[in-house]
Short mmCIF file of N, CA and C in Angstrom, two decimals:
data_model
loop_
_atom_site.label_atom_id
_atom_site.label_comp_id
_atom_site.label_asym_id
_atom_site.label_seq_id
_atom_site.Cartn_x
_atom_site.Cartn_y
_atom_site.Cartn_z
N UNK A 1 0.85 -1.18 0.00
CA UNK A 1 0.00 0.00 0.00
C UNK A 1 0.89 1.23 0.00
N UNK A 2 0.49 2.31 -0.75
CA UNK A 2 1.28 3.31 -0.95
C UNK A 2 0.38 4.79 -0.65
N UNK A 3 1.31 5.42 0.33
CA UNK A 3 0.97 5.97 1.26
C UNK A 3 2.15 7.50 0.74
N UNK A 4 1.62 8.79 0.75
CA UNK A 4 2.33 9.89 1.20
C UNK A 4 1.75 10.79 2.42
N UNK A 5 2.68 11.07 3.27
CA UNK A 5 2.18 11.67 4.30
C UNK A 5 3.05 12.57 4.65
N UNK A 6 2.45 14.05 4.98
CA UNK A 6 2.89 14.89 5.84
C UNK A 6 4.43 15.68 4.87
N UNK A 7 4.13 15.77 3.82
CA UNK A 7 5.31 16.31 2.51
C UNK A 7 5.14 17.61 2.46
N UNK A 8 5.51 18.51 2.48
CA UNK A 8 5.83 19.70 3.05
C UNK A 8 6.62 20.59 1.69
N UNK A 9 6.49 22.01 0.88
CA UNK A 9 7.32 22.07 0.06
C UNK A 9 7.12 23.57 0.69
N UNK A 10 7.68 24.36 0.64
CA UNK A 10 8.34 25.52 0.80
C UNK A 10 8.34 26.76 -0.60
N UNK A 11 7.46 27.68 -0.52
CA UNK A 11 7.53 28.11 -1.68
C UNK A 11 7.80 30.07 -1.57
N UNK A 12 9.09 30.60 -1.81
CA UNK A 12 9.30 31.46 -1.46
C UNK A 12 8.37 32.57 -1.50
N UNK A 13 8.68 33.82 -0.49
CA UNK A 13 7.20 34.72 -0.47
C UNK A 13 7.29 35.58 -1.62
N UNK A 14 8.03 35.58 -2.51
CA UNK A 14 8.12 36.50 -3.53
C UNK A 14 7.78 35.85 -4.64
N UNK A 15 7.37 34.96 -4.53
CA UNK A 15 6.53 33.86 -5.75
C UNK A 15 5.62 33.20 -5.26
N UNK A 16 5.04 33.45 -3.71
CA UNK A 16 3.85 32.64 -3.03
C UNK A 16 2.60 33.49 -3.54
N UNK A 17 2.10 33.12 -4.79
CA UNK A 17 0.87 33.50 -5.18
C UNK A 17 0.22 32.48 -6.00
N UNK A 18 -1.08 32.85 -5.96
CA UNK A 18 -2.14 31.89 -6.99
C UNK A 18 -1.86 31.04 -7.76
N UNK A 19 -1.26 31.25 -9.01
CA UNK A 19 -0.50 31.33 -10.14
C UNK A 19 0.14 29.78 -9.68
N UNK A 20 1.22 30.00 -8.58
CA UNK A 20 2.41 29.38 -8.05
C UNK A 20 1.70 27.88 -7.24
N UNK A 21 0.91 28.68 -6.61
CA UNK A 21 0.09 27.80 -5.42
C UNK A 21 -0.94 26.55 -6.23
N UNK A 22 -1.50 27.18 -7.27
CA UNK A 22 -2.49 26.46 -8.55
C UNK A 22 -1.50 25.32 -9.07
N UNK A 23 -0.61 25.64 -9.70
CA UNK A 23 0.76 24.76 -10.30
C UNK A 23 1.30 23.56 -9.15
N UNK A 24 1.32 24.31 -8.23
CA UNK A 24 1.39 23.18 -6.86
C UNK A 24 0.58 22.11 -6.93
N UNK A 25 -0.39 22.43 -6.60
CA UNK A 25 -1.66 21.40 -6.22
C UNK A 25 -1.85 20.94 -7.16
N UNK A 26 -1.84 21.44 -8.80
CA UNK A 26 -2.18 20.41 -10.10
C UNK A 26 -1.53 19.05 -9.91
N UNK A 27 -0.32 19.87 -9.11
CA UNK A 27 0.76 18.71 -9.65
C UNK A 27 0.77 16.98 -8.80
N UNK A 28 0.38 17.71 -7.34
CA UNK A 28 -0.03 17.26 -6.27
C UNK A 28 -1.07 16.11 -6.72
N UNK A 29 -2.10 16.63 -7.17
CA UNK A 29 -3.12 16.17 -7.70
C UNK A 29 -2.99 14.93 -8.58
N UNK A 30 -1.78 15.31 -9.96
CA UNK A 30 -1.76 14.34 -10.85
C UNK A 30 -1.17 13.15 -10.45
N UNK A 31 -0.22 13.43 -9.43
CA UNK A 31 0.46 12.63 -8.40
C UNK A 31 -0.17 11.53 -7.93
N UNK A 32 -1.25 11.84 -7.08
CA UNK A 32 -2.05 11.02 -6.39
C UNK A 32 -3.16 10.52 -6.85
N UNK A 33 -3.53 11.37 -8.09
CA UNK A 33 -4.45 10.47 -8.83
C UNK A 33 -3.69 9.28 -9.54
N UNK A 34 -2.88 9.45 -10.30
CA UNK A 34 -1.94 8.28 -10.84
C UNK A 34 -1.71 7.26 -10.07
N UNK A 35 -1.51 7.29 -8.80
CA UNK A 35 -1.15 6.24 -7.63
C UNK A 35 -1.98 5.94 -6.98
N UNK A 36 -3.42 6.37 -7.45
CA UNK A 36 -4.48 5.92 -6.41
C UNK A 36 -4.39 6.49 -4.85
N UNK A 37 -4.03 7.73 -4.85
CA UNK A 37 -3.70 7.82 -3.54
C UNK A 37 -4.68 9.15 -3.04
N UNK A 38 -5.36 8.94 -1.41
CA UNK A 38 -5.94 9.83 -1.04
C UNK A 38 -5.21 11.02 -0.97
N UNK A 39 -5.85 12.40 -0.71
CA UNK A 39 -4.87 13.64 -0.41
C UNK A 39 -5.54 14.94 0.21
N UNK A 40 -4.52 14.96 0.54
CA UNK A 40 -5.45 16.27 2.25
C UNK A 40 -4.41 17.25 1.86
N UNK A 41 -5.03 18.05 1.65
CA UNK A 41 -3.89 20.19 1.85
C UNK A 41 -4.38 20.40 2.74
N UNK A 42 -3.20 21.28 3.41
CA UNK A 42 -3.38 22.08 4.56
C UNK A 42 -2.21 23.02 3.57
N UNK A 43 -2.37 24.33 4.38
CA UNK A 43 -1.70 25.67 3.81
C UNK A 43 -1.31 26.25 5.46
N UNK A 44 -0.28 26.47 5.40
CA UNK A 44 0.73 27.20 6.46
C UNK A 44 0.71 28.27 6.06
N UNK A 45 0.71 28.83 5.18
CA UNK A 45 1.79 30.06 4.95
C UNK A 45 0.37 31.15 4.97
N UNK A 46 0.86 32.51 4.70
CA UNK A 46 0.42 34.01 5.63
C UNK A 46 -0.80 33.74 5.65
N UNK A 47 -1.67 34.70 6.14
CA UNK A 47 -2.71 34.36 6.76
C UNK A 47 -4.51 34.73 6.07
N UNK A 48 -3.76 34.58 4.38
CA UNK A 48 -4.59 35.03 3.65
C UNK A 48 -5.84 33.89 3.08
N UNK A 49 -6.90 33.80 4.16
CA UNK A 49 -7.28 33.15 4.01
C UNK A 49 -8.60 32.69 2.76
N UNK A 50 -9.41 33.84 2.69
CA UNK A 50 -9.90 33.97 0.82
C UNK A 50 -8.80 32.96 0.33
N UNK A 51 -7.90 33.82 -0.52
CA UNK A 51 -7.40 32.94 -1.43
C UNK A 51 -6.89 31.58 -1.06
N UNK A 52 -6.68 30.82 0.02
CA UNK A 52 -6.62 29.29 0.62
C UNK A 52 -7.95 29.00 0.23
N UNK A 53 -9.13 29.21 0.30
CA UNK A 53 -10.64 28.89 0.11
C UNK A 53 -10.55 28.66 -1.59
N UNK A 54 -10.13 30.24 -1.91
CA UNK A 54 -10.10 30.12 -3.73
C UNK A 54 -9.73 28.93 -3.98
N UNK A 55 -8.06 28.75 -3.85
CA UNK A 55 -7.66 27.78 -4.79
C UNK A 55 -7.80 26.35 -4.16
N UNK A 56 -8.32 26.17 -2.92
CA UNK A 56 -9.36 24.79 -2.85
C UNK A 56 -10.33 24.29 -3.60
N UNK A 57 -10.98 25.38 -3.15
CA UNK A 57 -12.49 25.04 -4.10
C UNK A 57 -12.46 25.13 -5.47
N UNK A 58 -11.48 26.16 -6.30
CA UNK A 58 -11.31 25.83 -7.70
C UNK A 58 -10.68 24.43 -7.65
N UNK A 59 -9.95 23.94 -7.40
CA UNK A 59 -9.58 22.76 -7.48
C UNK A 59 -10.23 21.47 -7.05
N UNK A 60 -11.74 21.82 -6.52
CA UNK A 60 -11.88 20.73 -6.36
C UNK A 60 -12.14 20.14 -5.36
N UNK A 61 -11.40 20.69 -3.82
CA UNK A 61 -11.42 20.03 -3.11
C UNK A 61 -12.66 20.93 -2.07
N UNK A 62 -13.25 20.07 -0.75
CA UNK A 62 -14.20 20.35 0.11
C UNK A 62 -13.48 21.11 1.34
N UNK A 63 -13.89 22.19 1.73
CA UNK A 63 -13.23 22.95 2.66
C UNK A 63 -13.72 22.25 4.07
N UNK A 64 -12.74 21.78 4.77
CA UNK A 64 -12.35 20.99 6.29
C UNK A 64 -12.23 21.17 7.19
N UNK A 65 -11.81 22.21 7.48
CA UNK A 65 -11.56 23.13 8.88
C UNK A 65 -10.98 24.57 8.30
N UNK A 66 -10.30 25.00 9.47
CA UNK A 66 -9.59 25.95 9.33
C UNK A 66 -8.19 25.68 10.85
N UNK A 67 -7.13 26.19 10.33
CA UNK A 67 -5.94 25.85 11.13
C UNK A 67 -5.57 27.10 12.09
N UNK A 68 -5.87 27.40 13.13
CA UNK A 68 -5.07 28.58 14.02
C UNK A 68 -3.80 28.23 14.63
N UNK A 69 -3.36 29.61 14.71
CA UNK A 69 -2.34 29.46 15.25
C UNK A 69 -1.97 30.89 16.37
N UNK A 70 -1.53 30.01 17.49
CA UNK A 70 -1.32 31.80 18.46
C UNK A 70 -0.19 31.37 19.40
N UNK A 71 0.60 33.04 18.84
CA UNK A 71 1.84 33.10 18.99
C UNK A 71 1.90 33.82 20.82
N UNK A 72 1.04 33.94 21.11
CA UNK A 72 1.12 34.27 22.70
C UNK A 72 2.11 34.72 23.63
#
């Protein structure tokens, strides 16, 4: 059984946009469709949350939660 979990890519803030983020997840996508494999996003990065919603739901996927975080 073939399994990816918890893969992490890093995408600098001067190219962290739509565009960049869309190209991500296609790729993500073709990935795990080819291998039969389930797949969960989560998004770390700034705190713009609209566009995390955008390029979910254009893509496809069902919105799950939402992730906080407090720096306290």
């Amino acid at each position: 059984v073939a399994q990816l979990s918890d893969y992490m890519f890093y995408i600098k803030p001067d190219v962290r946009n739509i565009k960049t983020l869309n190209a991500l997840v296609l790729k993500v996508k073709e990935f795990a469709t080819a291998n039969n494999l389930p797949l969960k996003l989560e998004f770390l990065c700034n705190n713009d949350e609209p566009l995390k919603r955008r390029l979910l739901t254009m893509n496809g996927f069902e919105i799950g939660g939402i992730i906080g975080v407090y720096n306290g």
